[in-house]
Amino acid sequence: TEKVGLVLLGRSQQYGGNLHGPDGQLLTGSAASDFWAAGLERTRAALGSVGAVGVLDDSPWAASDRPDCLSAHPGASSDCGFVSYLSPYEQVLRDGEATAASKDRSIVSVNLTTLICPDDVCLAVRPDGTVVFRDQHHMTSTFSASLADAVARELLALLGSR
């Protein structure tokens, strides 16, 4: 049988604000990061002989729905762009992933933000007319498909570094 080289896990930054410990108490800060790391380590162990586990960072979130903004600003799509930022919830998850990765080199973070928001600026509409977001943070299928080759290169580079 052929060995699986990479398993990708997706997640939302919102998880970082909804982590509850065994006693049901909401976890914050380093306690939340440590809890996330431990869960990722258990997930990695359960996947056995998989070559690597990549955790996809969440896509950037706008303050409001981008199609609503585009409707309110016809002909001025630049008014609907926003600056990508690292939310506290996202930071909690990234810290936990870094902790898990420091213990197991086969756990890697996959950050595609630079493909979505070059130079930390997230356009609502690309220069070629492609609408990027279908709501506050989900990408349109057309835009997602346009990233396929770049994402493939990122993932192949990740596999090659293992």
PDB file of C-alpha atoms in Angstrom:
ATOM      1  CA  THR A   1       0.000   0.000   0.000  1.00  0.00           C
ATOM      2  CA  GLU A   2       1.027   3.560  -0.654  1.00  0.00           C
ATOM      3  CA  LYS A   3       1.761   5.864   2.279  1.00  0.00           C
ATOM      4  CA  VAL A   4      -0.276   9.055   2.550  1.00  0.00           C
ATOM      5  CA  GLY A   5       2.130  12.002   2.354  1.00  0.00           C
ATOM      6  CA  LEU A   6      -0.047  14.780   3.745  1.00  0.00           C
ATOM      7  CA  VAL A   7      -3.361  15.234   5.524  1.00  0.00           C
ATOM      8  CA  LEU A   8      -4.752  18.775   5.570  1.00  0.00           C
ATOM      9  CA  LEU A   9      -6.893  19.977   8.438  1.00  0.00           C
ATOM     10  CA  GLY A  10      -9.043  23.066   8.076  1.00  0.00           C
ATOM     11  CA  ARG A  11     -10.220  25.191  10.960  1.00  0.00           C
ATOM     12  CA  SER A  12     -11.811  28.517  11.789  1.00  0.00           C
ATOM     13  CA  GLN A  13     -10.282  31.236  13.927  1.00  0.00           C
ATOM     14  CA  GLN A  14     -13.575  31.202  15.820  1.00  0.00           C
ATOM     15  CA  TYR A  15     -12.451  27.940  17.451  1.00  0.00           C
ATOM     16  CA  GLY A  16      -9.865  30.003  19.351  1.00  0.00           C
ATOM     17  CA  GLY A  17     -12.655  31.762  21.222  1.00  0.00           C
ATOM     18  CA  ASN A  18     -14.664  28.620  21.922  1.00  0.00           C
ATOM     19  CA  LEU A  19     -12.234  26.218  23.568  1.00  0.00           C
ATOM     20  CA  HIS A  20     -13.626  24.672  26.729  1.00  0.00           C
ATOM     21  CA  GLY A  21     -11.600  22.551  29.128  1.00  0.00           C
ATOM     22  CA  PRO A  22     -12.700  19.187  30.537  1.00  0.00           C
ATOM     23  CA  ASP A  23     -14.629  20.996  33.279  1.00  0.00           C
ATOM     24  CA  GLY A  24     -16.546  23.035  30.696  1.00  0.00           C
ATOM     25  CA  GLN A  25     -14.819  26.305  31.563  1.00  0.00           C
ATOM     26  CA  LEU A  26     -13.973  28.633  28.665  1.00  0.00           C
ATOM     27  CA  LEU A  27     -10.209  28.686  28.111  1.00  0.00           C
ATOM     28  CA  THR A  28      -8.311  31.813  27.108  1.00  0.00           C
ATOM     29  CA  GLY A  29      -4.723  32.817  26.357  1.00  0.00           C
ATOM     30  CA  SER A  30      -2.000  30.248  26.939  1.00  0.00           C
ATOM     31  CA  ALA A  31      -4.436  27.758  28.504  1.00  0.00           C
ATOM     32  CA  ALA A  32      -6.441  27.770  25.265  1.00  0.00           C
ATOM     33  CA  SER A  33      -3.263  27.486  23.154  1.00  0.00           C
ATOM     34  CA  ASP A  34      -2.011  24.554  25.237  1.00  0.00           C
ATOM     35  CA  PHE A  35      -5.399  22.840  24.965  1.00  0.00           C
ATOM     36  CA  TRP A  36      -5.387  23.314  21.169  1.00  0.00           C
ATOM     37  CA  ALA A  37      -1.818  21.961  20.975  1.00  0.00           C
ATOM     38  CA  ALA A  38      -2.737  18.861  22.978  1.00  0.00           C
ATOM     39  CA  GLY A  39      -5.728  18.196  20.726  1.00  0.00           C
ATOM     40  CA  LEU A  40      -3.593  18.580  17.614  1.00  0.00           C
ATOM     41  CA  GLU A  41      -0.994  16.203  19.068  1.00  0.00           C
ATOM     42  CA  ARG A  42      -3.735  13.602  19.733  1.00  0.00           C
ATOM     43  CA  THR A  43      -5.065  14.060  16.195  1.00  0.00           C
ATOM     44  CA  ARG A  44      -1.571  13.590  14.761  1.00  0.00           C
ATOM     45  CA  ALA A  45      -1.082  10.411  16.792  1.00  0.00           C
ATOM     46  CA  ALA A  46      -4.436   9.044  15.610  1.00  0.00           C
ATOM     47  CA  LEU A  47      -3.390   9.549  11.973  1.00  0.00           C
ATOM     48  CA  GLY A  48      -0.512   7.118  12.442  1.00  0.00           C
ATOM     49  CA  SER A  49       1.876   6.709   9.528  1.00  0.00           C
ATOM     50  CA  VAL A  50       0.764   9.783   7.568  1.00  0.00           C
ATOM     51  CA  GLY A  51       3.842  11.704   6.427  1.00  0.00           C
ATOM     52  CA  ALA A  52       2.737  15.156   7.581  1.00  0.00           C
ATOM     53  CA  VAL A  53      -0.276  16.961   8.973  1.00  0.00           C
ATOM     54  CA  GLY A  54      -0.868  20.457   7.628  1.00  0.00           C
ATOM     55  CA  VAL A  55      -3.192  22.802   9.467  1.00  0.00           C
ATOM     56  CA  LEU A  56      -4.713  25.434   7.186  1.00  0.00           C
ATOM     57  CA  ASP A  57      -4.873  28.845   8.829  1.00  0.00           C
ATOM     58  CA  ASP A  58      -8.232  30.552   8.550  1.00  0.00           C
ATOM     59  CA  SER A  59      -8.805  32.991   5.723  1.00  0.00           C
ATOM     60  CA  PRO A  60      -8.897  36.682   6.683  1.00  0.00           C
ATOM     61  CA  TRP A  61     -12.182  38.062   8.021  1.00  0.00           C
ATOM     62  CA  ALA A  62     -13.709  41.370   6.987  1.00  0.00           C
ATOM     63  CA  ALA A  63     -15.698  43.463   9.462  1.00  0.00           C
ATOM     64  CA  SER A  64     -18.847  42.946   7.392  1.00  0.00           C
ATOM     65  CA  ASP A  65     -20.235  41.045   4.429  1.00  0.00           C
ATOM     66  CA  ARG A  66     -18.278  41.909   1.259  1.00  0.00           C
ATOM     67  CA  PRO A  67     -21.109  41.396  -1.272  1.00  0.00           C
ATOM     68  CA  ASP A  68     -23.266  43.782   0.801  1.00  0.00           C
ATOM     69  CA  CYS A  69     -20.429  46.302   0.660  1.00  0.00           C
ATOM     70  CA  LEU A  70     -20.066  45.867  -3.104  1.00  0.00           C
ATOM     71  CA  SER A  71     -23.810  46.430  -3.539  1.00  0.00           C
ATOM     72  CA  ALA A  72     -23.598  49.599  -1.472  1.00  0.00           C
ATOM     73  CA  HIS A  73     -20.589  50.882  -3.468  1.00  0.00           C
ATOM     74  CA  PRO A  74     -21.248  50.118  -7.143  1.00  0.00           C
ATOM     75  CA  GLY A  75     -18.271  51.041  -9.253  1.00  0.00           C
ATOM     76  CA  ALA A  76     -16.066  51.559  -6.174  1.00  0.00           C
ATOM     77  CA  SER A  77     -14.991  48.065  -5.169  1.00  0.00           C
ATOM     78  CA  SER A  78     -11.820  49.485  -3.623  1.00  0.00           C
ATOM     79  CA  ASP A  79     -14.053  50.851  -0.834  1.00  0.00           C
ATOM     80  CA  CYS A  80     -14.715  47.236   0.148  1.00  0.00           C
ATOM     81  CA  GLY A  81     -11.119  46.119   0.560  1.00  0.00           C
ATOM     82  CA  PHE A  82      -9.733  45.634   4.049  1.00  0.00           C
ATOM     83  CA  VAL A  83      -6.428  45.112   5.813  1.00  0.00           C
ATOM     84  CA  SER A  84      -5.723  41.556   6.940  1.00  0.00           C
ATOM     85  CA  TYR A  85      -4.977  41.301  10.628  1.00  0.00           C
ATOM     86  CA  LEU A  86      -4.242  38.551  13.113  1.00  0.00           C
ATOM     87  CA  SER A  87      -7.200  38.272  15.482  1.00  0.00           C
ATOM     88  CA  PRO A  88      -6.662  37.225  19.108  1.00  0.00           C
ATOM     89  CA  TYR A  89      -8.577  33.997  18.383  1.00  0.00           C
ATOM     90  CA  GLU A  90      -6.327  33.203  15.420  1.00  0.00           C
ATOM     91  CA  GLN A  91      -3.262  33.931  17.554  1.00  0.00           C
ATOM     92  CA  VAL A  92      -4.411  31.416  20.194  1.00  0.00           C
ATOM     93  CA  LEU A  93      -4.644  28.701  17.529  1.00  0.00           C
ATOM     94  CA  ARG A  94      -1.355  29.569  15.838  1.00  0.00           C
ATOM     95  CA  ASP A  95       0.428  29.534  19.205  1.00  0.00           C
ATOM     96  CA  GLY A  96      -0.995  26.075  19.925  1.00  0.00           C
ATOM     97  CA  GLU A  97       0.012  24.828  16.487  1.00  0.00           C
ATOM     98  CA  ALA A  98       3.537  26.184  16.976  1.00  0.00           C
ATOM     99  CA  THR A  99       3.751  24.346  20.307  1.00  0.00           C
ATOM    100  CA  ALA A 100       2.616  21.078  18.724  1.00  0.00           C
ATOM    101  CA  ALA A 101       4.987  21.566  15.765  1.00  0.00           C
ATOM    102  CA  SER A 102       7.913  22.157  18.121  1.00  0.00           C
ATOM    103  CA  LYS A 103       7.321  18.664  19.522  1.00  0.00           C
ATOM    104  CA  ASP A 104       6.612  16.948  16.189  1.00  0.00           C
ATOM    105  CA  ARG A 105       8.152  18.204  12.927  1.00  0.00           C
ATOM    106  CA  SER A 106       5.458  16.442  10.915  1.00  0.00           C
ATOM    107  CA  ILE A 107       2.891  19.015  12.106  1.00  0.00           C
ATOM    108  CA  VAL A 108       3.019  22.148   9.964  1.00  0.00           C
ATOM    109  CA  SER A 109       1.005  25.313   9.664  1.00  0.00           C
ATOM    110  CA  VAL A 110      -0.159  26.229   6.168  1.00  0.00           C
ATOM    111  CA  ASN A 111      -0.776  29.955   5.823  1.00  0.00           C
ATOM    112  CA  LEU A 112      -2.247  30.990   2.490  1.00  0.00           C
ATOM    113  CA  THR A 113      -3.091  34.562   3.514  1.00  0.00           C
ATOM    114  CA  THR A 114      -0.469  36.038   1.197  1.00  0.00           C
ATOM    115  CA  LEU A 115      -2.231  34.362  -1.736  1.00  0.00           C
ATOM    116  CA  ILE A 116      -5.601  35.734  -0.660  1.00  0.00           C
ATOM    117  CA  CYS A 117      -4.455  39.168   0.515  1.00  0.00           C
ATOM    118  CA  PRO A 118      -1.161  40.194  -1.120  1.00  0.00           C
ATOM    119  CA  ASP A 119       0.676  42.802   0.942  1.00  0.00           C
ATOM    120  CA  ASP A 120      -1.908  42.319   3.743  1.00  0.00           C
ATOM    121  CA  VAL A 121      -4.573  44.080   1.671  1.00  0.00           C
ATOM    122  CA  CYS A 122      -7.663  41.998   0.976  1.00  0.00           C
ATOM    123  CA  LEU A 123      -9.421  43.139  -2.169  1.00  0.00           C
ATOM    124  CA  ALA A 124     -13.145  42.507  -2.539  1.00  0.00           C
ATOM    125  CA  VAL A 125     -12.665  42.296  -6.314  1.00  0.00           C
ATOM    126  CA  ARG A 126      -9.406  41.434  -8.083  1.00  0.00           C
ATOM    127  CA  PRO A 127      -8.173  43.561 -11.026  1.00  0.00           C
ATOM    128  CA  ASP A 128      -9.427  40.855 -13.432  1.00  0.00           C
ATOM    129  CA  GLY A 129     -12.981  41.304 -12.029  1.00  0.00           C
ATOM    130  CA  THR A 130     -13.036  38.171  -9.880  1.00  0.00           C
ATOM    131  CA  VAL A 131     -15.060  38.656  -6.700  1.00  0.00           C
ATOM    132  CA  VAL A 132     -12.972  37.322  -3.799  1.00  0.00           C
ATOM    133  CA  PHE A 133     -15.357  36.908  -0.860  1.00  0.00           C
ATOM    134  CA  ARG A 134     -18.908  35.554  -0.823  1.00  0.00           C
ATOM    135  CA  ASP A 135     -19.515  36.796   2.723  1.00  0.00           C
ATOM    136  CA  GLN A 136     -17.344  38.028   5.599  1.00  0.00           C
ATOM    137  CA  HIS A 137     -14.590  35.452   5.095  1.00  0.00           C
ATOM    138  CA  HIS A 138     -15.526  32.630   2.726  1.00  0.00           C
ATOM    139  CA  MET A 139     -14.005  32.879  -0.722  1.00  0.00           C
ATOM    140  CA  THR A 140     -16.017  32.513  -3.906  1.00  0.00           C
ATOM    141  CA  SER A 141     -15.590  29.287  -5.845  1.00  0.00           C
ATOM    142  CA  THR A 142     -14.235  31.231  -8.835  1.00  0.00           C
ATOM    143  CA  PHE A 143     -11.568  32.932  -6.739  1.00  0.00           C
ATOM    144  CA  SER A 144     -10.711  29.682  -4.931  1.00  0.00           C
ATOM    145  CA  ALA A 145     -10.274  27.905  -8.265  1.00  0.00           C
ATOM    146  CA  SER A 146      -7.940  30.686  -9.423  1.00  0.00           C
ATOM    147  CA  LEU A 147      -5.630  29.840  -6.522  1.00  0.00           C
ATOM    148  CA  ALA A 148      -5.353  26.134  -7.346  1.00  0.00           C
ATOM    149  CA  ASP A 149      -1.921  26.234  -9.001  1.00  0.00           C
ATOM    150  CA  ALA A 150      -0.406  28.475  -6.320  1.00  0.00           C
ATOM    151  CA  VAL A 151      -1.815  26.316  -3.522  1.00  0.00           C
ATOM    152  CA  ALA A 152      -0.495  23.192  -5.259  1.00  0.00           C
ATOM    153  CA  ARG A 153       2.986  24.757  -5.396  1.00  0.00           C
ATOM    154  CA  GLU A 154       2.806  25.614  -1.675  1.00  0.00           C
ATOM    155  CA  LEU A 155       1.751  22.083  -0.759  1.00  0.00           C
ATOM    156  CA  LEU A 156       4.370  20.437  -2.985  1.00  0.00           C
ATOM    157  CA  ALA A 157       7.042  22.629  -1.395  1.00  0.00           C
ATOM    158  CA  LEU A 158       5.774  21.570   2.008  1.00  0.00           C
ATOM    159  CA  LEU A 159       5.966  17.899   1.038  1.00  0.00           C
ATOM    160  CA  GLY A 160       9.427  18.409  -0.424  1.00  0.00           C
ATOM    161  CA  SER A 161      10.695  19.884   2.845  1.00  0.00           C
ATOM    162  CA  ARG A 162       9.689  16.775   4.806  1.00  0.00           C
TER     163      ARG A 162
END
